[in-house]
CSV table of C-alpha atoms in Angstrom, one decimal:
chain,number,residue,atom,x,y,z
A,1,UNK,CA,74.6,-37.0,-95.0
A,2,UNK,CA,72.8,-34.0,-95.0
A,3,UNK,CA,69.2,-36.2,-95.8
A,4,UNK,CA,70.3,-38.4,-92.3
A,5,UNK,CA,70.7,-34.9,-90.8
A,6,UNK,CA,67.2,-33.8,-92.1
A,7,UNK,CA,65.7,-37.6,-90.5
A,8,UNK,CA,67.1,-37.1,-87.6
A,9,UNK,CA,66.1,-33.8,-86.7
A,10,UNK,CA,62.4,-34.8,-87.7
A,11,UNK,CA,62.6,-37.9,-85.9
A,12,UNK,CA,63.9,-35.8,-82.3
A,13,UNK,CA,61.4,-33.2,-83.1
A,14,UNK,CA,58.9,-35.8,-83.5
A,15,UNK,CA,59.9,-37.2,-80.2
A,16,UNK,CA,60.1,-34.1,-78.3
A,17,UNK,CA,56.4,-33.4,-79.6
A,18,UNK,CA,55.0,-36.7,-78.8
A,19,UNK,CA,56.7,-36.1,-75.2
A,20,UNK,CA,54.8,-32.5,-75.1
A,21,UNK,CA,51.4,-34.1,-75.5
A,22,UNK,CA,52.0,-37.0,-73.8
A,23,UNK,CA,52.8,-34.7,-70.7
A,24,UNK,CA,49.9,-32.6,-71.7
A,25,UNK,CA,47.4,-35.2,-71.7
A,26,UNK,CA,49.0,-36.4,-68.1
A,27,UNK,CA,48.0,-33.0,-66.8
A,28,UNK,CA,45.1,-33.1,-67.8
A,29,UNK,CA,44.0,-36.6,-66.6
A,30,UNK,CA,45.8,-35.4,-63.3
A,31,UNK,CA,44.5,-32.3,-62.7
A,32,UNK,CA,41.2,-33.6,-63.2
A,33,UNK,CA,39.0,-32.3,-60.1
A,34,UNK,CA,35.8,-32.8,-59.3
A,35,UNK,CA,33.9,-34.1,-62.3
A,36,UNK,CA,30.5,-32.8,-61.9
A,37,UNK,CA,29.0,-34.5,-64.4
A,38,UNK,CA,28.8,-37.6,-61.9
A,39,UNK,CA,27.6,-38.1,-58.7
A,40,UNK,CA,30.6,-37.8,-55.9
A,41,UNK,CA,30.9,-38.8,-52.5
A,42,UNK,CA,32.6,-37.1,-50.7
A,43,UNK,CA,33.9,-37.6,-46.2
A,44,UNK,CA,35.5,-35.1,-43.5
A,45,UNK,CA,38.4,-35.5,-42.1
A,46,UNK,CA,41.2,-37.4,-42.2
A,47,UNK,CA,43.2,-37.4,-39.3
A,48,UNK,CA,47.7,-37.5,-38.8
A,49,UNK,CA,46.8,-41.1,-37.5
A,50,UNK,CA,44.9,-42.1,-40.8
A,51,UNK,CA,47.2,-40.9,-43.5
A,52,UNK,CA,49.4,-44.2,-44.2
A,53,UNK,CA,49.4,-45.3,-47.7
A,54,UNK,CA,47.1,-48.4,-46.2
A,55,UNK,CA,44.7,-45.7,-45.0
A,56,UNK,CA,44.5,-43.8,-48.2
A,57,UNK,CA,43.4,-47.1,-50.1
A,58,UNK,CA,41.1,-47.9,-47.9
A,59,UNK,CA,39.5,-44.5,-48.4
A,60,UNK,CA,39.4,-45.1,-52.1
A,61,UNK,CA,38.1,-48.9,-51.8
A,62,UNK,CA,35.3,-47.5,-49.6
A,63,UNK,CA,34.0,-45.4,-52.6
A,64,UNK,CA,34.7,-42.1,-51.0
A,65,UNK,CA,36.0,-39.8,-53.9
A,66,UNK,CA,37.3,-36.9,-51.9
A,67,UNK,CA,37.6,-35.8,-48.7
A,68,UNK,CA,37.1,-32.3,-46.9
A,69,UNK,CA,39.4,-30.3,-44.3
A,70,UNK,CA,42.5,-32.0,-45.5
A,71,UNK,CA,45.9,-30.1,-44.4
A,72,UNK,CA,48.4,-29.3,-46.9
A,73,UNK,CA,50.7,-32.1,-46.5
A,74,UNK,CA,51.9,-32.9,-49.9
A,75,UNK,CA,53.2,-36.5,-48.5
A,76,UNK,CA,49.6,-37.0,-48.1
A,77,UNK,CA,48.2,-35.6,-51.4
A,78,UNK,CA,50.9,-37.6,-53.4
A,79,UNK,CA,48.8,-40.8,-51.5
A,80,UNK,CA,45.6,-38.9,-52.9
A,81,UNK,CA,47.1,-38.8,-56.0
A,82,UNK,CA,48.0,-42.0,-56.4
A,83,UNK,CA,44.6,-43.4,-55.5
A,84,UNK,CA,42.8,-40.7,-57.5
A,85,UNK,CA,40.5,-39.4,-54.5
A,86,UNK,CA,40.6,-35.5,-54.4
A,87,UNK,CA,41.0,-33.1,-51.5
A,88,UNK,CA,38.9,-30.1,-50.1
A,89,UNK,CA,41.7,-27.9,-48.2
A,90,UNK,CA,41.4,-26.3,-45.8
A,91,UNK,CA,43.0,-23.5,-43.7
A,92,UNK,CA,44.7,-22.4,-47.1
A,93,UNK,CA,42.4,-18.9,-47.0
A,94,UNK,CA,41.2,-17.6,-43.6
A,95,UNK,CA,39.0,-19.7,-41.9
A,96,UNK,CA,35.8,-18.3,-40.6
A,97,UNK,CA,32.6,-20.7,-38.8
A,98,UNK,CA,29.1,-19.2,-37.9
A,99,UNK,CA,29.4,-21.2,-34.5
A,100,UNK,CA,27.0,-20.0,-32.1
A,101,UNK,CA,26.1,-16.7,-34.0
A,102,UNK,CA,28.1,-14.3,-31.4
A,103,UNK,CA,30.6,-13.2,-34.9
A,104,UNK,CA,27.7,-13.0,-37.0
A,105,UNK,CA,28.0,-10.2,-39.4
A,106,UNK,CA,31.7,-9.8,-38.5
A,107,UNK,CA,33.4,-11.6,-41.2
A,108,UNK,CA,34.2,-8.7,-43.7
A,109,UNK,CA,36.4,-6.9,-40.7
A,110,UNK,CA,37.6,-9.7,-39.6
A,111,UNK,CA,39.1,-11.0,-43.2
A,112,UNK,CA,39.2,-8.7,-46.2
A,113,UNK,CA,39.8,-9.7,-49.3
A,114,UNK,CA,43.1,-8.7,-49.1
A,115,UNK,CA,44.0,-11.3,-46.6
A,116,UNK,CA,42.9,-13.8,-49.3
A,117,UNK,CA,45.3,-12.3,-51.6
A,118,UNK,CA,48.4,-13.2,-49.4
A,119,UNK,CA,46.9,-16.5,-48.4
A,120,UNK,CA,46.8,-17.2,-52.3
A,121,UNK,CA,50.2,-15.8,-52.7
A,122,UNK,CA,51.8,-18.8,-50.2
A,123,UNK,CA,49.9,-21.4,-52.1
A,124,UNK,CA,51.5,-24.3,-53.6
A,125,UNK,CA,49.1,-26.2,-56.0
A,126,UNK,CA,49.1,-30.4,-56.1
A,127,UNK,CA,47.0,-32.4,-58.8
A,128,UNK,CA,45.5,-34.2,-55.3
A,129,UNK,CA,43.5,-30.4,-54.8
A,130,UNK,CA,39.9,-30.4,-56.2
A,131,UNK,CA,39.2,-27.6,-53.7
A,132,UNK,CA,39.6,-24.8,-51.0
A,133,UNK,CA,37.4,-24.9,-48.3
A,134,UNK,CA,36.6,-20.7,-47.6
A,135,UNK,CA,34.3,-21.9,-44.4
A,136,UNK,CA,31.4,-23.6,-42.4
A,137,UNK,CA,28.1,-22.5,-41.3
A,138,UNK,CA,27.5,-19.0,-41.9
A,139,UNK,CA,25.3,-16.2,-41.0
A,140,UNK,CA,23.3,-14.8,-43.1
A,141,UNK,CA,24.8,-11.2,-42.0
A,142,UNK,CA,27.9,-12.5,-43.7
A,143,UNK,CA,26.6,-13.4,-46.9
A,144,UNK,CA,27.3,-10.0,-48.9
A,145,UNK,CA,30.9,-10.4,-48.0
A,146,UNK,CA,30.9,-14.0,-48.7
A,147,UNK,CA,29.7,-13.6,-51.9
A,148,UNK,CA,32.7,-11.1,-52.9
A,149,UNK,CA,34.7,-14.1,-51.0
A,150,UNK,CA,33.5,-16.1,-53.2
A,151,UNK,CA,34.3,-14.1,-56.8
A,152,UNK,CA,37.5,-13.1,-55.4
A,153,UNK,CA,38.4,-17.0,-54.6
A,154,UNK,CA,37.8,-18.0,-58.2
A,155,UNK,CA,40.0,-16.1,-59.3
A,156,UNK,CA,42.9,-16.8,-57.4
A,157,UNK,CA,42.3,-20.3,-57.6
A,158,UNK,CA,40.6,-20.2,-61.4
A,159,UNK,CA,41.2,-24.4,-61.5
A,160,UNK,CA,39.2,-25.2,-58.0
A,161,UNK,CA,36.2,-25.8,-56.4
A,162,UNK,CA,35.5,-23.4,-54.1
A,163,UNK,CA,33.9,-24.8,-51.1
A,164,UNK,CA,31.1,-23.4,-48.3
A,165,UNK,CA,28.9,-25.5,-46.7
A,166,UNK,CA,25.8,-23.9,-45.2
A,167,UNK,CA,23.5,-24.3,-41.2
A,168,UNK,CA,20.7,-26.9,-41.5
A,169,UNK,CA,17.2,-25.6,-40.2
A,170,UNK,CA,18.2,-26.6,-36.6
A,171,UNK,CA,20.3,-23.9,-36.1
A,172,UNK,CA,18.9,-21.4,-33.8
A,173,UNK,CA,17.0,-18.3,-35.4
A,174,UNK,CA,17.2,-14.5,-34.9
A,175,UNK,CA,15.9,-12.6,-32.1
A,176,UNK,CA,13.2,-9.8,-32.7
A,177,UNK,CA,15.2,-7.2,-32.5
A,178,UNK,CA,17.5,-4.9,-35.1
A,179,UNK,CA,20.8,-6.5,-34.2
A,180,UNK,CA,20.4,-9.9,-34.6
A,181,UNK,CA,24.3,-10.6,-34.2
A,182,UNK,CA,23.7,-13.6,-31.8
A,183,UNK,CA,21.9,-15.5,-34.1
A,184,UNK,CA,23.0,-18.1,-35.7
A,185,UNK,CA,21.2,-17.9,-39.0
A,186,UNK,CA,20.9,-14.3,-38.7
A,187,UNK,CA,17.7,-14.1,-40.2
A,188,UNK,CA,13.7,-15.0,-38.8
A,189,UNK,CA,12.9,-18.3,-41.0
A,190,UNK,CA,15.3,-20.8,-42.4
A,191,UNK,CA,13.8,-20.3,-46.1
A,192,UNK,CA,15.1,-16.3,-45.6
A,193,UNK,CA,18.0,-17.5,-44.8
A,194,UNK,CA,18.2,-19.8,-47.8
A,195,UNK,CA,16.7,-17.4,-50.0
A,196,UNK,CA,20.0,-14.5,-48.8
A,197,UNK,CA,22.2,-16.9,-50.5
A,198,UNK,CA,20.5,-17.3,-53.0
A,199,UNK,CA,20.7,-13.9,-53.8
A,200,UNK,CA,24.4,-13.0,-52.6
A,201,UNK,CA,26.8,-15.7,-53.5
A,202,UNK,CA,27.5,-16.6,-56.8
A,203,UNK,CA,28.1,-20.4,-56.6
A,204,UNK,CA,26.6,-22.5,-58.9
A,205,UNK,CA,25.6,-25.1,-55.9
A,206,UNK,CA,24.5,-24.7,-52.7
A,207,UNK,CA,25.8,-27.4,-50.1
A,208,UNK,CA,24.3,-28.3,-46.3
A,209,UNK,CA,24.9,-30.5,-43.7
A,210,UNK,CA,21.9,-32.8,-42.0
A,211,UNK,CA,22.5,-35.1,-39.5
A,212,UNK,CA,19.3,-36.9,-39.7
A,213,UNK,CA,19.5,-39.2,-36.1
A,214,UNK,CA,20.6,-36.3,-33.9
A,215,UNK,CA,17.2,-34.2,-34.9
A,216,UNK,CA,14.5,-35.7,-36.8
A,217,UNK,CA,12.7,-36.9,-40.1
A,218,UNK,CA,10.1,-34.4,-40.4
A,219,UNK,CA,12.5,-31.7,-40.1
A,220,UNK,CA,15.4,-33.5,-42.5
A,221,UNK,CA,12.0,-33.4,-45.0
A,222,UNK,CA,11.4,-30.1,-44.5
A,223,UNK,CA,15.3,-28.6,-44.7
A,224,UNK,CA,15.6,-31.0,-48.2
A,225,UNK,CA,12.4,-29.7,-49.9
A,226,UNK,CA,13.5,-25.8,-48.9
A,227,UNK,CA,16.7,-26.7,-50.4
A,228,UNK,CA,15.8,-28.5,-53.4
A,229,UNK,CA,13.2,-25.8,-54.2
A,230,UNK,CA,16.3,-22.9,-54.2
A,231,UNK,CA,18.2,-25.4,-56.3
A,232,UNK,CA,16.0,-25.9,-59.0
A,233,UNK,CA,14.7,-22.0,-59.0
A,234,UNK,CA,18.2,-21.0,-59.2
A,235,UNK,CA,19.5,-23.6,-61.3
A,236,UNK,CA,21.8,-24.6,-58.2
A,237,UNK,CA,23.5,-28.7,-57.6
A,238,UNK,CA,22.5,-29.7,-54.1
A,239,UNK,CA,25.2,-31.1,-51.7
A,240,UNK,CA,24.5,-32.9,-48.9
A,241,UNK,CA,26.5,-33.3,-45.7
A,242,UNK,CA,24.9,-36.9,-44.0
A,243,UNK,CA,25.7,-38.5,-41.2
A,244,UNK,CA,27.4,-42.0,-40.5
A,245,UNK,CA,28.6,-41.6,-37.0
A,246,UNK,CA,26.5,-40.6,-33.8
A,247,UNK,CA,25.9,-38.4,-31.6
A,248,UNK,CA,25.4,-41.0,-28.6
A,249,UNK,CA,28.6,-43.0,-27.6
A,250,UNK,CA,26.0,-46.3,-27.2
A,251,UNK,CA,24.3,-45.7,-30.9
A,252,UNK,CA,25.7,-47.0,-34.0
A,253,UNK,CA,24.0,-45.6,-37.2
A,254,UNK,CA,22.9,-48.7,-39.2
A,255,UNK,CA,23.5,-49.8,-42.7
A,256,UNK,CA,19.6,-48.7,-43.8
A,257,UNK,CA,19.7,-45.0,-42.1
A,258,UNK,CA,23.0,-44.7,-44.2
A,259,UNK,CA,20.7,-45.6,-47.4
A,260,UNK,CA,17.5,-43.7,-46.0
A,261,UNK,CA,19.4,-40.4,-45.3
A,262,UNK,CA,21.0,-40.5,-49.2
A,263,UNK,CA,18.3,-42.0,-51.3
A,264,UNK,CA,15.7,-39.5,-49.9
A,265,UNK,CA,18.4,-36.9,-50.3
A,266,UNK,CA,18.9,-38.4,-54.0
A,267,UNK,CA,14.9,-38.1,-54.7
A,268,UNK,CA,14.9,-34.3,-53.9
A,269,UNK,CA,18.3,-33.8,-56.3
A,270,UNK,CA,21.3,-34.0,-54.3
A,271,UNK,CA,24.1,-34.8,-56.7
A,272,UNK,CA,27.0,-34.5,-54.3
A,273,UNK,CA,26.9,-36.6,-50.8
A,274,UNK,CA,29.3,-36.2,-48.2
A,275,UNK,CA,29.4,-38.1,-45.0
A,276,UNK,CA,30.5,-37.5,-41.4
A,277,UNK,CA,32.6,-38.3,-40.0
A,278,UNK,CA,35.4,-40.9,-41.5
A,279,UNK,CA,37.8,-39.9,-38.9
A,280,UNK,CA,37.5,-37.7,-35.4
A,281,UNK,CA,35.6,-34.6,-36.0
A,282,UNK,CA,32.9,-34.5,-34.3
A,283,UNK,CA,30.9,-37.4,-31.9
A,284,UNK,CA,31.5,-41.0,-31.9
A,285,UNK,CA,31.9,-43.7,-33.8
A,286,UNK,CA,33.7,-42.9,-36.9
A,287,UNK,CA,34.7,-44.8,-39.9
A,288,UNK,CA,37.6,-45.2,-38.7
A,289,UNK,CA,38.6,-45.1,-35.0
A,290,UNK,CA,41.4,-42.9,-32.9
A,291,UNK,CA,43.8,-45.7,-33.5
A,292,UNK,CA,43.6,-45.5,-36.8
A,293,UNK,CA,41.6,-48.9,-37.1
A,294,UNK,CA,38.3,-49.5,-39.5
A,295,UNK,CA,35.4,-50.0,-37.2
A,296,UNK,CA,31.8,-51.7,-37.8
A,297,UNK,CA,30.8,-48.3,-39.9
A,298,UNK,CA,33.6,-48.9,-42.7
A,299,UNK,CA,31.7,-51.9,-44.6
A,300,UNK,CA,28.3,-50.4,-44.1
A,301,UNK,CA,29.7,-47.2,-45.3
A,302,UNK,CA,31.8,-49.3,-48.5
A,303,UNK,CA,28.8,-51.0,-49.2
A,304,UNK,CA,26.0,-48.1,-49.3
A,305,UNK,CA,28.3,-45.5,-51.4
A,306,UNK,CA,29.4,-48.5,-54.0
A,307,UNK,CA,25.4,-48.7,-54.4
A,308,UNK,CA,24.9,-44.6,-54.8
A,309,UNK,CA,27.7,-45.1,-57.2
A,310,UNK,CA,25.6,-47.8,-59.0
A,311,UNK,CA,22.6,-46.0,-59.4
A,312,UNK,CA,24.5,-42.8,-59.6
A,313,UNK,CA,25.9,-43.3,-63.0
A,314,UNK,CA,22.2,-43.5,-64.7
A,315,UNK,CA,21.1,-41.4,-62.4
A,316,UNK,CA,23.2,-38.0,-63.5
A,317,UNK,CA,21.4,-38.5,-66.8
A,318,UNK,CA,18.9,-36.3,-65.0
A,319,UNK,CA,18.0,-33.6,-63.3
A,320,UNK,CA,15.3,-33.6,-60.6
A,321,UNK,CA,12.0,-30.8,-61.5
A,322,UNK,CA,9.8,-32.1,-58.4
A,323,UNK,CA,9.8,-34.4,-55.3
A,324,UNK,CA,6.5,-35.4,-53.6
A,325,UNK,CA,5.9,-37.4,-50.6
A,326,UNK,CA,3.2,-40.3,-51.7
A,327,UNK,CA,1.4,-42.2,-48.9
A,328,UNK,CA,2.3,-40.6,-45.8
A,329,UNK,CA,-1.3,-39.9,-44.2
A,330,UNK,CA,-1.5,-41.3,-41.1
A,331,UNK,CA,2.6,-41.3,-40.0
A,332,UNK,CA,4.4,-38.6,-38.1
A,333,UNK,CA,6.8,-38.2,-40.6
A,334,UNK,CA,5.4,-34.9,-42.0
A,335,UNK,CA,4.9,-33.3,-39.0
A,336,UNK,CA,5.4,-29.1,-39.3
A,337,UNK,CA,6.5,-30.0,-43.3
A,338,UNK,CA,4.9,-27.7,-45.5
A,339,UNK,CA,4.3,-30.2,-48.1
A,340,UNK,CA,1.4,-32.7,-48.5
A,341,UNK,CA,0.9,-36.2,-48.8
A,342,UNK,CA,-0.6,-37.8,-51.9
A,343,UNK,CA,-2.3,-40.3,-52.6
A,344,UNK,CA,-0.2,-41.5,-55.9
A,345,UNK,CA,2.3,-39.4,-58.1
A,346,UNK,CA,1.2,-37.7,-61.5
A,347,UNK,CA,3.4,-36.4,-63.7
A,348,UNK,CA,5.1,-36.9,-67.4
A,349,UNK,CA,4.9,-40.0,-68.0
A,350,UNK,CA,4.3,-41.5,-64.8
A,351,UNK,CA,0.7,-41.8,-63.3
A,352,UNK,CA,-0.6,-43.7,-60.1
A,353,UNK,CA,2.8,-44.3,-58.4
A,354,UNK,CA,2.1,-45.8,-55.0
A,355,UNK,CA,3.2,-48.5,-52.5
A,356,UNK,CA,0.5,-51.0,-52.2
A,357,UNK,CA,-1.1,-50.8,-48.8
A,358,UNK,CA,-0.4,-47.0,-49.0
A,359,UNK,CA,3.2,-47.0,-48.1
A,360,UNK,CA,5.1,-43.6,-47.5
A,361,UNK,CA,7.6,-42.9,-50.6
A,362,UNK,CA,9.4,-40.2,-51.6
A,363,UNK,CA,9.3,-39.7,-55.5
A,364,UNK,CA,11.4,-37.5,-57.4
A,365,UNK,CA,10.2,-36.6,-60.9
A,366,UNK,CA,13.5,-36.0,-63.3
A,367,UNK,CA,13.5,-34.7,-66.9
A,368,UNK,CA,17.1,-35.6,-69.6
A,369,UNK,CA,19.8,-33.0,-68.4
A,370,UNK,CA,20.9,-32.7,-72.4
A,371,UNK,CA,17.1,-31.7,-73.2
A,372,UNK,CA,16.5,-34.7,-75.3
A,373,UNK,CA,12.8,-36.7,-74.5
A,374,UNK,CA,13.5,-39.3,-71.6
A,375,UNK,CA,11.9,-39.0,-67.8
A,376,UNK,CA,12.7,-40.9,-64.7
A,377,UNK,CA,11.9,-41.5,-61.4
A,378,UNK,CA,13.6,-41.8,-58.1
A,379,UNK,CA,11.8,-43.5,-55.3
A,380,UNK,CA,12.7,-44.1,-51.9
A,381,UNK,CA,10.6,-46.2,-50.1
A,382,UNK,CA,10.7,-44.4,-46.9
A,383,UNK,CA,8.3,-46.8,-44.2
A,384,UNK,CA,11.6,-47.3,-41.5
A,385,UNK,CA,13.6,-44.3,-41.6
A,386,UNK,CA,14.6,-45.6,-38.1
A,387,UNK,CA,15.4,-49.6,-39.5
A,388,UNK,CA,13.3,-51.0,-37.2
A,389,UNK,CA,11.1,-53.3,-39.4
A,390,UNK,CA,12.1,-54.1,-42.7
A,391,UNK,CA,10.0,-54.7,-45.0
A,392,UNK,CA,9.7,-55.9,-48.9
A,393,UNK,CA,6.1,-54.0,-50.5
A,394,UNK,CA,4.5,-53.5,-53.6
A,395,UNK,CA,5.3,-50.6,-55.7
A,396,UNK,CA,2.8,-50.1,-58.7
A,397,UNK,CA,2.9,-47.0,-61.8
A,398,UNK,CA,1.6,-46.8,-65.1
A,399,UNK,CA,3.5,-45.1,-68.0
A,400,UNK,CA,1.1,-43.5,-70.3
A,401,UNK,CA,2.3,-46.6,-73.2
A,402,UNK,CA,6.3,-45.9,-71.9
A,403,UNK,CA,8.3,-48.9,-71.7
A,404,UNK,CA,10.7,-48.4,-68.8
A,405,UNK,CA,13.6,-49.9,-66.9
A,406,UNK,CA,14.7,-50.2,-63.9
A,407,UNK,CA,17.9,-50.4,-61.6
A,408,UNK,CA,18.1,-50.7,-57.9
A,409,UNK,CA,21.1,-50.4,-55.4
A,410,UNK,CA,21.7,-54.3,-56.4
A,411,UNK,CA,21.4,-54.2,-60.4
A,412,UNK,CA,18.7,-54.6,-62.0
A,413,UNK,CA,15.3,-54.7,-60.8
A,414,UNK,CA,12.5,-57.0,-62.4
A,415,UNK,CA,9.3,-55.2,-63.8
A,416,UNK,CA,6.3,-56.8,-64.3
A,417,UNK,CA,3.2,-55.4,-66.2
A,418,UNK,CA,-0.5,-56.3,-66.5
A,419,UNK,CA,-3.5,-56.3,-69.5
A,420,UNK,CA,-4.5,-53.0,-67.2
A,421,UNK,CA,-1.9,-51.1,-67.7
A,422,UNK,CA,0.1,-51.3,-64.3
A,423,UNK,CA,3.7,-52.0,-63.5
A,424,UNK,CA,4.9,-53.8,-60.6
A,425,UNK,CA,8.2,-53.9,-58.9
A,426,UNK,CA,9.6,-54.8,-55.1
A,427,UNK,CA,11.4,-52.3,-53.1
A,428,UNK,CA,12.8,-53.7,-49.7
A,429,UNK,CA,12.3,-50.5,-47.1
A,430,UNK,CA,15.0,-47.9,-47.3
A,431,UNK,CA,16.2,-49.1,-50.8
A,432,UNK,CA,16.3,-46.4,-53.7
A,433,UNK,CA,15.2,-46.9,-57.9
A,434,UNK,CA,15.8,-45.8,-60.4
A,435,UNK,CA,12.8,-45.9,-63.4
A,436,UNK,CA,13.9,-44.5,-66.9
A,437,UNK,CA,11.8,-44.3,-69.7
A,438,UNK,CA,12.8,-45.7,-72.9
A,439,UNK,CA,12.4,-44.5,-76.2
């Protein structure tokens, strides 16, 4: 009797045990967030009259794996949950958004840290949260305070991503005078503003919005290699907000400016790419309409991120060490960039990258993240930023004796190679590659 007794206590403990990791393990694939060891998509906004179950899928079928300034509405992140996309909350802290410069500098009056303190006092965690959003767009003035925002945020939210996007370079600059509170930027060149949070706040990423076909190429070229510069000289990830709506009622954005504004973004770096907007925000033509009903933008949007997921995979076996622009003399599309064409790409194991017919491309040059031997390239081929004549051309490298492969936003991408020395591949305009060297 008292041997049955013995079993059966081992057996319940045994259960009870099992039941402990089991639940453990649970947790842990739950409370998951942002895996930053791949390359995440991310969307803003998702609007009371988009937050049906039916909605929530379709947010996951598009390949979107979180989305930004989502409520706390725990109806809504159970939906988030059960489709595994992640959320970026927001109004959980105080809010704060550079705007049109007129509160520059006025941020650590207006919320101490000790507001954030009561803010994290009234949270209520869900598995859904990969993030808190602690604000948009702000003045340099402001960066001291927001990088004790920052510090203090971690550690009342240890488990999240702390979120702050940053002004692109259109944003207007300071005055010359000693105030400088209308400003937007709140300091005299973008790259000082760029280089203040750098030095002030702590995050190990520095994120940006861009919205490419309300402003220009040239000055999307210039904002990306300013960016990607800070990034890799202070061993920063670079997120990048994108566009997929418009700013004209009458103007759809088109299926290849989706791909040309993320795979040149992906040949400077960017390892996080967020799009705007899914739902109202801001403009027209969203994702998904006021209705609540997918418009024209939702396949062209499913179809470009399941192709960044594609190459994104290989792809985060890398990080990016330089970007050059090869073939654009002659075009506009370096206007006022401080950056050069060139005639081929040089570097590693690559030599005498080029389009045939001297075809602009933007290269990125990417060494193994682990530090083992392995390069790779990402090209863009970059001739119709505005998808107004596509094209298939000619891209040619050698490889120092490398053999290589490649894959492309379809699969696989056929290399052929020549008695001289020379790979050859196709790229249709606007597509992105991916070339790895193999050992």
């Amino acid at each position: 009797m008292r041997t049955n007794n013995l079993k059966y206590l081992i057996a319940v403990a045994g259960i009870a045990l099992a039941t402990v990791f089991s639940a453990s393990a649970q947790d842990v694939s739950i409370k998951r967030g942002m895996d930053r060891s791949r390359l995440n998509i991310g969307a803003y906004h998702l609007q009371p009259y988009a937050s049906t179950e039916a909605h929530v899928k379709d947010v996951a079928d598009c390949g979107i794996d979180f989305m930004l300034c989502i409520r706390t509405d725990y109806k809504l992140l159970d939906l988030f949950q059960k489709y595994n996309v992640g959320a970026v909350l927001n109004k959980v802290v105080p809010g704060w958004w550079g705007g049109d410069g007129s509160n520059a500098g006025k941020m650590k009056t207006k919320n101490p840290l000790t507001a954030y303190d009561r803010s994290a006092r009234r949270f209520k965690d869900h598995p859904a949260v990969w993030g808190i959003d602690i604000g948009d767009e702000p003045s340099a003035l402001d960066f001291p305070h927001y990088g004790q925002v920052y510090e203090h945020a971690q550690k009342l939210f240890p488990d999240k991503m702390i979120y702050l996007n940053l002004y692109p370079n259109y944003a207007s600059v300071a005055e010359n005078n000693a105030e400088q509170t209308k400003s937007q930027l709140g300091t005299k060149t973008y790259q000082e503003y760029i280089d203040e949070y750098c030095k002030y706040v702590p995050a190990d990423y520095l994120c940006y919005d861009y919205y490419l076909y309300a402003v220009s190429v040239p000055r999307a070229y210039e904002n990306l290699r300013i960016v990607s510069d800070a990034c890799r000289r202070t061993n920063r990830s670079m997120w990048i907000v994108l566009q997929v709506n418009s700013n004209k009622e009458n103007v759809w954005t088109s299926e290849n400016e989706l791909r040309f504004q993320a795979y040149t973004a992906m040949a400077f770096g960017a390892e996080n790419i967020i799009w705007a907007c899914y739902t109202e925000g801001w403009w027209h033509n969203q994702v998904v309409d006021k209705n609540g009903n997918k418009t024209e933008q939702y396949d062209k949007l499913k179809r470009v991120n399941a192709e960044i997921h594609r190459l994104g995979e290989p792809y985060m076996k890398y990080r990016n060490v330089s970007t050059v622009f090869v073939g654009f003399d002659g075009t506009e599309w370096l206007k006022n960039v401080n950056q050069k064409s060139v005639r081929g790409f040089n570097g590693g194991a690559f030599s005498g990258v080029s389009a045939v017919g001297d075809q602009p491309l933007v290269v990125g040059h990417m060494v193994k993240r682990d530090g083992s031997r392995g390069e790779a390239l990402f090209i863009c081929l970059a001739d119709d930023p505005y998808d107004e004549d596509t094209k298939t051309q000619t891209i040619v490298f050698r490889t120092n004796g490398k053999k290589v492969k490649a894959i492309g936003n379809k699969g696989n991408v056929k290399l052929k190679w020549n008695k001289k020395g020379f790979y050859t591949m196709k790229m249709k305009s606007n597509d992105g590659v991916l070339i790895e060297t193999i050992e």
